[in-house]
Amino acid sequence: MQGSLVVVSGFSGAGKGTVMKRLLEKYDNYALSVSATTRQPREGEQEGVSYFFKTPDAFSDMIAKGELIEYANYCGNFYGTPKSYVEQQLQAGKDVLLEIEVQGALKVKAQIPDAVLVFITPPSMLELEARLRGRQTETEDVIAKRMARAKEEAGIMEQYDYLVVNDALETCVDELHGLIQKQHDRISQQKAFIDKIRQELSIY
Ligand code: 5GP
């Protein structure tokens, strides 16, 4: 059976990265897509693990060759999802996770209507601000920019399929896992089984 394509977005500071990491640790059958980006690597980031780091020319080349499912400009850098890995993993029956921002998420949905869009949010915006401050690496200016960006992103939350509140990590991870597993029951995911039933009925 083909796996589900799951797009996860959320405000900066919502804890998406931690949720994804825990989901992959706790349950089998997930594959996390590694994006291409033109932004510079941060300390500790590894080529091919965190991102595929590209020059603007190499990124343009990937676009021209149709190698990306979607791409978007976020804060001055390009980010895109490589197509081949996602297709291979879905065909192998894996549930593929894309952790991408909202413009890209909507492009995925337009192209692949069966994709499930999940928005992760902290329980309140006061909590979001507290989490951003808690990182202790962000300046006041960056915190203000991220809260402004959250305000913009909140404007399109209705276009997502599910909203998951990240209050307690394990609860959030289990809820996300549960809703992804439910996607396998969707009729559109059951093509092989439906074909089998039709084949069996053909003798009557
Ligand atoms: P960062 O620079 O902090 O790693 O990522 C910035 C934003 O880009 C995050 O919201 C992240 O989810 C998003 N992002 C990462 N990869 C992709 C991608 O392939 N496509 C799109 N549209 N957004 C991405």
mmCIF file of C-alpha atoms and ligand atoms in Angstrom:
data_model
loop_
_atom_site.group_PDB
_atom_site.id
_atom_site.type_symbol
_atom_site.label_atom_id
_atom_site.label_comp_id
_atom_site.label_asym_id
_atom_site.label_seq_id
_atom_site.Cartn_x
_atom_site.Cartn_y
_atom_site.Cartn_z
ATOM 1 C CA MET A 1 0.000 0.000 0.000
ATOM 2 C CA GLN A 2 1.210 3.482 -0.864
ATOM 3 C CA GLY A 3 2.127 5.625 2.163
ATOM 4 C CA SER A 4 0.567 8.978 3.075
ATOM 5 C CA LEU A 5 2.161 12.318 2.340
ATOM 6 C CA VAL A 6 1.990 14.469 5.475
ATOM 7 C CA VAL A 7 2.852 18.149 5.473
ATOM 8 C CA VAL A 8 3.591 19.658 8.875
ATOM 9 C CA SER A 9 3.775 23.408 9.398
ATOM 10 C CA GLY A 10 3.508 25.660 12.412
ATOM 11 C CA PHE A 11 4.713 28.881 13.933
ATOM 12 C CA SER A 12 8.414 29.256 14.567
ATOM 13 C CA GLY A 13 8.724 28.154 18.191
ATOM 14 C CA ALA A 14 5.798 25.698 18.050
ATOM 15 C CA GLY A 15 8.180 22.791 18.598
ATOM 16 C CA LYS A 16 7.659 21.133 15.176
ATOM 17 C CA GLY A 17 11.263 19.935 14.986
ATOM 18 C CA THR A 18 11.037 18.216 18.383
ATOM 19 C CA VAL A 19 7.673 16.657 17.488
ATOM 20 C CA MET A 20 9.050 15.280 14.172
ATOM 21 C CA LYS A 21 12.158 13.901 15.884
ATOM 22 C CA ARG A 22 10.093 12.132 18.549
ATOM 23 C CA LEU A 23 7.620 10.775 15.982
ATOM 24 C CA LEU A 24 10.484 9.208 14.001
ATOM 25 C CA GLU A 25 12.045 7.749 17.179
ATOM 26 C CA LYS A 26 8.823 6.377 18.578
ATOM 27 C CA TYR A 27 7.187 4.856 15.520
ATOM 28 C CA ASP A 28 8.380 2.948 12.458
ATOM 29 C CA ASN A 29 7.232 3.598 8.955
ATOM 30 C CA TYR A 30 8.038 7.278 8.699
ATOM 31 C CA ALA A 31 10.449 8.911 6.261
ATOM 32 C CA LEU A 32 11.419 12.548 6.747
ATOM 33 C CA SER A 33 12.108 14.444 3.539
ATOM 34 C CA VAL A 34 15.327 16.500 3.449
ATOM 35 C CA SER A 35 14.836 19.816 1.654
ATOM 36 C CA ALA A 36 17.150 21.760 -0.622
ATOM 37 C CA THR A 37 17.926 25.336 0.426
ATOM 38 C CA THR A 38 20.018 28.308 -0.630
ATOM 39 C CA ARG A 39 20.505 29.440 2.963
ATOM 40 C CA GLN A 40 23.894 29.054 4.648
ATOM 41 C CA PRO A 41 24.354 26.069 6.985
ATOM 42 C CA ARG A 42 24.055 26.879 10.700
ATOM 43 C CA GLU A 43 26.531 25.503 13.159
ATOM 44 C CA GLY A 44 26.111 21.759 13.531
ATOM 45 C CA GLU A 45 23.993 21.322 10.410
ATOM 46 C CA GLN A 46 25.052 18.528 8.067
ATOM 47 C CA GLU A 47 24.797 18.320 4.299
ATOM 48 C CA GLY A 48 22.166 15.770 3.312
ATOM 49 C CA VAL A 49 20.854 15.427 6.882
ATOM 50 C CA SER A 50 19.624 18.902 7.820
ATOM 51 C CA TYR A 51 19.342 20.138 4.231
ATOM 52 C CA PHE A 52 20.947 19.819 0.827
ATOM 53 C CA PHE A 53 22.755 23.169 0.719
ATOM 54 C CA LYS A 54 22.699 24.672 -2.785
ATOM 55 C CA THR A 55 23.999 27.768 -4.538
ATOM 56 C CA PRO A 56 21.262 29.940 -6.091
ATOM 57 C CA ASP A 57 22.336 28.618 -9.541
ATOM 58 C CA ALA A 58 22.174 24.988 -8.509
ATOM 59 C CA PHE A 59 18.756 25.613 -6.922
ATOM 60 C CA SER A 60 17.488 27.278 -10.140
ATOM 61 C CA ASP A 61 18.755 24.268 -12.049
ATOM 62 C CA MET A 62 16.683 21.930 -9.844
ATOM 63 C CA ILE A 63 13.600 24.070 -10.554
ATOM 64 C CA ALA A 64 14.285 24.072 -14.308
ATOM 65 C CA LYS A 65 14.679 20.284 -14.371
ATOM 66 C CA GLY A 66 11.402 19.791 -12.489
ATOM 67 C CA GLU A 67 13.198 18.132 -9.575
ATOM 68 C CA LEU A 68 11.207 19.899 -6.836
ATOM 69 C CA ILE A 69 7.607 19.212 -5.787
ATOM 70 C CA GLU A 70 7.358 22.761 -4.470
ATOM 71 C CA TYR A 71 9.612 25.613 -3.481
ATOM 72 C CA ALA A 72 9.176 28.924 -1.709
ATOM 73 C CA ASN A 73 11.118 31.986 -0.704
ATOM 74 C CA TYR A 74 11.228 32.349 3.077
ATOM 75 C CA CYS A 75 12.990 35.345 4.606
ATOM 76 C CA GLY A 76 15.163 35.831 1.518
ATOM 77 C CA ASN A 77 16.247 32.219 0.963
ATOM 78 C CA PHE A 78 14.803 29.498 -1.238
ATOM 79 C CA TYR A 79 13.623 26.173 0.166
ATOM 80 C CA GLY A 80 12.275 23.260 -1.857
ATOM 81 C CA THR A 81 11.197 19.625 -1.555
ATOM 82 C CA PRO A 82 13.057 17.133 -3.812
ATOM 83 C CA LYS A 83 10.573 15.008 -5.725
ATOM 84 C CA SER A 84 12.452 11.720 -6.225
ATOM 85 C CA TYR A 85 12.954 10.843 -2.533
ATOM 86 C CA VAL A 86 9.312 11.552 -1.690
ATOM 87 C CA GLU A 87 8.024 9.454 -4.603
ATOM 88 C CA GLN A 88 10.342 6.515 -3.820
ATOM 89 C CA GLN A 89 9.409 6.451 -0.139
ATOM 90 C CA LEU A 90 5.660 6.725 -0.800
ATOM 91 C CA GLN A 91 5.876 3.841 -3.254
ATOM 92 C CA ALA A 92 7.780 1.814 -0.661
ATOM 93 C CA GLY A 93 4.765 2.320 1.625
ATOM 94 C CA LYS A 94 6.380 4.842 3.975
ATOM 95 C CA ASP A 95 4.458 7.766 5.421
ATOM 96 C CA VAL A 96 6.484 10.728 4.250
ATOM 97 C CA LEU A 97 6.797 13.831 6.418
ATOM 98 C CA LEU A 98 7.504 17.285 4.970
ATOM 99 C CA GLU A 99 8.267 19.988 7.531
ATOM 100 C CA ILE A 100 7.741 23.092 5.408
ATOM 101 C CA GLU A 101 6.307 26.586 5.669
ATOM 102 C CA VAL A 102 2.764 27.533 4.675
ATOM 103 C CA GLN A 103 3.205 28.730 1.065
ATOM 104 C CA GLY A 104 4.932 25.456 0.157
ATOM 105 C CA ALA A 105 2.300 23.438 2.027
ATOM 106 C CA LEU A 106 -0.505 24.944 -0.040
ATOM 107 C CA LYS A 107 1.413 24.249 -3.265
ATOM 108 C CA VAL A 108 1.761 20.593 -2.250
ATOM 109 C CA LYS A 109 -1.985 20.380 -1.546
ATOM 110 C CA ALA A 110 -2.810 21.922 -4.949
ATOM 111 C CA GLN A 111 -0.646 19.340 -6.726
ATOM 112 C CA ILE A 112 -1.315 16.318 -4.546
ATOM 113 C CA PRO A 113 -4.850 16.604 -3.125
ATOM 114 C CA ASP A 114 -4.410 13.450 -1.018
ATOM 115 C CA ALA A 115 -1.625 15.107 0.994
ATOM 116 C CA VAL A 116 -2.634 15.744 4.612
ATOM 117 C CA LEU A 117 -1.837 19.196 5.970
ATOM 118 C CA VAL A 118 -1.250 19.469 9.707
ATOM 119 C CA PHE A 119 -0.707 22.711 11.573
ATOM 120 C CA ILE A 120 1.079 22.482 14.933
ATOM 121 C CA THR A 121 0.595 25.260 17.447
ATOM 122 C CA PRO A 122 1.392 25.897 21.113
ATOM 123 C CA PRO A 123 -1.693 26.217 23.343
ATOM 124 C CA SER A 124 -1.540 30.037 23.397
ATOM 125 C CA MET A 125 0.344 32.884 21.808
ATOM 126 C CA LEU A 126 1.711 33.883 25.217
ATOM 127 C CA GLU A 127 3.199 30.413 25.388
ATOM 128 C CA LEU A 128 4.659 30.842 21.883
ATOM 129 C CA GLU A 129 6.366 34.049 22.954
ATOM 130 C CA ALA A 130 7.625 32.386 26.138
ATOM 131 C CA ARG A 131 9.104 29.492 24.104
ATOM 132 C CA LEU A 132 10.866 31.885 21.739
ATOM 133 C CA ARG A 133 12.303 33.756 24.733
ATOM 134 C CA GLY A 134 13.245 30.488 26.406
ATOM 135 C CA ARG A 135 15.652 29.664 23.565
ATOM 136 C CA GLN A 136 17.750 32.599 24.818
ATOM 137 C CA THR A 137 19.398 32.867 21.419
ATOM 138 C CA GLU A 138 16.907 35.252 19.856
ATOM 139 C CA THR A 139 17.108 39.027 20.048
ATOM 140 C CA GLU A 140 14.021 41.159 20.776
ATOM 141 C CA ASP A 141 13.973 42.075 17.108
ATOM 142 C CA VAL A 142 13.895 38.435 15.988
ATOM 143 C CA ILE A 143 11.158 37.623 18.516
ATOM 144 C CA ALA A 144 9.070 40.520 17.207
ATOM 145 C CA LYS A 145 9.596 39.350 13.584
ATOM 146 C CA ARG A 146 8.598 35.779 14.414
ATOM 147 C CA MET A 147 5.445 36.930 16.244
ATOM 148 C CA ALA A 148 4.557 39.112 13.223
ATOM 149 C CA ARG A 149 5.131 36.147 10.924
ATOM 150 C CA ALA A 150 2.895 34.006 13.196
ATOM 151 C CA LYS A 151 0.184 36.624 12.784
ATOM 152 C CA GLU A 152 0.406 36.274 8.982
ATOM 153 C CA GLU A 153 0.457 32.475 9.094
ATOM 154 C CA ALA A 154 -2.585 32.407 11.391
ATOM 155 C CA GLY A 155 -4.497 33.967 8.492
ATOM 156 C CA ILE A 156 -4.410 30.736 6.488
ATOM 157 C CA MET A 157 -4.786 28.096 9.182
ATOM 158 C CA GLU A 158 -8.254 27.141 7.887
ATOM 159 C CA GLN A 159 -6.681 25.777 4.725
ATOM 160 C CA TYR A 160 -5.033 23.002 6.717
ATOM 161 C CA ASP A 161 -6.789 19.679 7.351
ATOM 162 C CA TYR A 162 -5.849 19.293 11.021
ATOM 163 C CA LEU A 163 -4.749 21.456 13.903
ATOM 164 C CA VAL A 164 -2.681 19.764 16.613
ATOM 165 C CA VAL A 165 -1.873 21.562 19.859
ATOM 166 C CA ASN A 166 1.634 20.927 21.159
ATOM 167 C CA ASP A 167 1.138 21.282 24.893
ATOM 168 C CA ALA A 168 2.599 18.023 26.186
ATOM 169 C CA LEU A 169 5.086 16.491 23.700
ATOM 170 C CA GLU A 170 4.087 12.813 23.970
ATOM 171 C CA THR A 171 0.371 13.594 23.660
ATOM 172 C CA CYS A 172 1.037 15.722 20.615
ATOM 173 C CA VAL A 173 3.203 13.022 18.987
ATOM 174 C CA ASP A 174 0.594 10.301 19.637
ATOM 175 C CA GLU A 175 -2.204 12.474 18.317
ATOM 176 C CA LEU A 176 -0.253 13.198 15.146
ATOM 177 C CA HIS A 177 0.601 9.513 14.691
ATOM 178 C CA GLY A 178 -3.061 8.547 15.198
ATOM 179 C CA LEU A 179 -4.364 10.929 12.600
ATOM 180 C CA ILE A 180 -1.700 9.899 10.056
ATOM 181 C CA GLN A 181 -2.572 6.225 10.546
ATOM 182 C CA LYS A 182 -6.257 7.014 10.014
ATOM 183 C CA GLN A 183 -5.376 8.353 6.553
ATOM 184 C CA HIS A 184 -4.687 4.782 5.440
ATOM 185 C CA ASP A 185 -8.427 4.086 5.704
ATOM 186 C CA ARG A 186 -9.259 6.776 3.180
ATOM 187 C CA ILE A 187 -10.784 5.332 0.034
ATOM 188 C CA SER A 188 -8.157 7.041 -2.099
ATOM 189 C CA GLN A 189 -5.439 5.073 -0.247
ATOM 190 C CA GLN A 190 -7.181 1.744 -0.801
ATOM 191 C CA LYS A 191 -6.871 1.414 -4.557
ATOM 192 C CA ALA A 192 -5.011 -1.923 -4.487
ATOM 193 C CA PHE A 193 -7.543 -3.435 -2.069
ATOM 194 C CA ILE A 194 -10.499 -2.177 -4.123
ATOM 195 C CA ASP A 195 -8.946 -3.665 -7.274
ATOM 196 C CA LYS A 196 -8.555 -6.992 -5.473
ATOM 197 C CA ILE A 197 -12.215 -6.993 -4.395
ATOM 198 C CA ARG A 198 -13.325 -6.187 -7.936
ATOM 199 C CA GLN A 199 -11.126 -8.968 -9.264
ATOM 200 C CA GLU A 200 -12.662 -11.432 -6.776
ATOM 201 C CA LEU A 201 -16.174 -10.308 -7.738
ATOM 202 C CA SER A 202 -15.469 -10.698 -11.437
ATOM 203 C CA ILE A 203 -16.285 -14.447 -11.335
ATOM 204 C CA TYR A 204 -19.850 -13.845 -10.149
HETATM 205 P P1 5GP B 1 15.031 27.262 8.677
HETATM 206 O O1 5GP B 1 15.848 28.224 7.878
HETATM 207 O O2 5GP B 1 14.706 27.783 10.054
HETATM 208 O O3 5GP B 1 15.652 25.881 8.701
HETATM 209 O O4 5GP B 1 13.630 27.087 7.925
HETATM 210 C C1 5GP B 1 12.825 28.183 7.662
HETATM 211 C C2 5GP B 1 11.444 27.717 7.207
HETATM 212 O O5 5GP B 1 11.519 27.050 5.953
HETATM 213 C C3 5GP B 1 10.769 26.748 8.168
HETATM 214 O O6 5GP B 1 9.424 27.161 8.354
HETATM 215 C C4 5GP B 1 10.826 25.429 7.447
HETATM 216 O O7 5GP B 1 9.746 24.574 7.804
HETATM 217 C C5 5GP B 1 10.703 25.895 6.015
HETATM 218 N N1 5GP B 1 11.174 24.885 5.043
HETATM 219 C C6 5GP B 1 12.148 23.972 5.186
HETATM 220 N N2 5GP B 1 12.263 23.226 4.085
HETATM 221 C C7 5GP B 1 11.316 23.667 3.213
HETATM 222 C C8 5GP B 1 10.924 23.259 1.889
HETATM 223 O O8 5GP B 1 11.444 22.336 1.284
HETATM 224 N N3 5GP B 1 9.914 23.975 1.309
HETATM 225 C C9 5GP B 1 9.298 25.010 1.936
HETATM 226 N N4 5GP B 1 8.310 25.618 1.275
HETATM 227 N N5 5GP B 1 9.635 25.396 3.185
HETATM 228 C C10 5GP B 1 10.634 24.740 3.815
#
